[in-house]
């Protein structure tokens, strides 16, 4: 991000900002830097795991909506979140955040669906997007996805990545409530 700030400053110093196209490019660069900074701040902030957990989780997920990407959730309000331990809620939040960040960076999708379901004292979360998917090699080398896997295993959960489908990227997560 420091490089982005430096390049934007250099652009502002060397370009004619009375030109509408240069002014627009500068504003776009500043908006990108602002958004990334805000996202970093949110990624590292404390997570309210009590009364505001579900509204904050929804806000985080829906914050990835853009003109080109639609993020939909299903079943989140049917989960009894009060039964779920604090550290598992924090893990859920961070895992979904990481999946959505990866989606934004790599997937080129237009639709993401996150489904939540309680099933025999297990929380099941299914992530699906209609993007380009990943190869086995990419799956192995993706540090963020490795972190997601480690977080889920740390709460005695299971995670499977479905990269065999030629229809985007799918992740199935389950862990004991």
Short mmCIF file of C-alpha atoms in Angstrom, two decimals, residues 42-43 45-64 73 76-77 81 89-90 92-94 96-97 100 114 116:
data_model
loop_
_atom_site.label_atom_id
_atom_site.label_comp_id
_atom_site.label_asym_id
_atom_site.label_seq_id
_atom_site.Cartn_x
_atom_site.Cartn_y
_atom_site.Cartn_z
CA UNK A 42 -11.68 -3.68 9.77
CA UNK A 43 -9.70 -6.89 9.25
CA UNK A 45 -10.35 -4.74 14.63
CA UNK A 46 -11.97 -6.56 17.54
CA UNK A 47 -15.06 -8.59 16.73
CA UNK A 48 -18.17 -8.18 18.86
CA UNK A 49 -19.21 -11.77 19.52
CA UNK A 50 -22.26 -10.86 21.55
CA UNK A 51 -25.40 -8.94 20.51
CA UNK A 52 -23.91 -7.28 17.44
CA UNK A 53 -22.21 -10.37 16.05
CA UNK A 54 -24.83 -11.23 13.41
CA UNK A 55 -25.40 -7.63 12.22
CA UNK A 56 -21.64 -7.07 12.03
CA UNK A 57 -21.10 -10.37 10.22
CA UNK A 58 -23.81 -9.46 7.71
CA UNK A 59 -22.34 -5.98 7.24
CA UNK A 60 -18.87 -7.42 6.64
CA UNK A 61 -20.14 -9.92 4.07
CA UNK A 62 -22.41 -7.48 2.29
CA UNK A 63 -19.56 -4.96 2.26
CA UNK A 64 -18.10 -7.05 -0.57
CA UNK A 73 -26.60 -14.93 2.40
CA UNK A 76 -27.77 -16.84 8.84
CA UNK A 77 -30.76 -15.72 10.93
CA UNK A 81 -25.44 -17.96 17.57
CA UNK A 89 -17.67 -17.04 16.19
CA UNK A 90 -14.42 -15.12 15.80
CA UNK A 92 -16.19 -17.94 11.51
CA UNK A 93 -15.95 -14.19 10.96
CA UNK A 94 -12.24 -14.28 10.02
CA UNK A 96 -15.53 -15.76 5.82
CA UNK A 97 -13.63 -12.49 5.61
CA UNK A 100 -14.35 -12.93 0.49
CA UNK A 114 -23.05 -18.01 1.66
CA UNK A 116 -25.65 -21.31 6.93
#
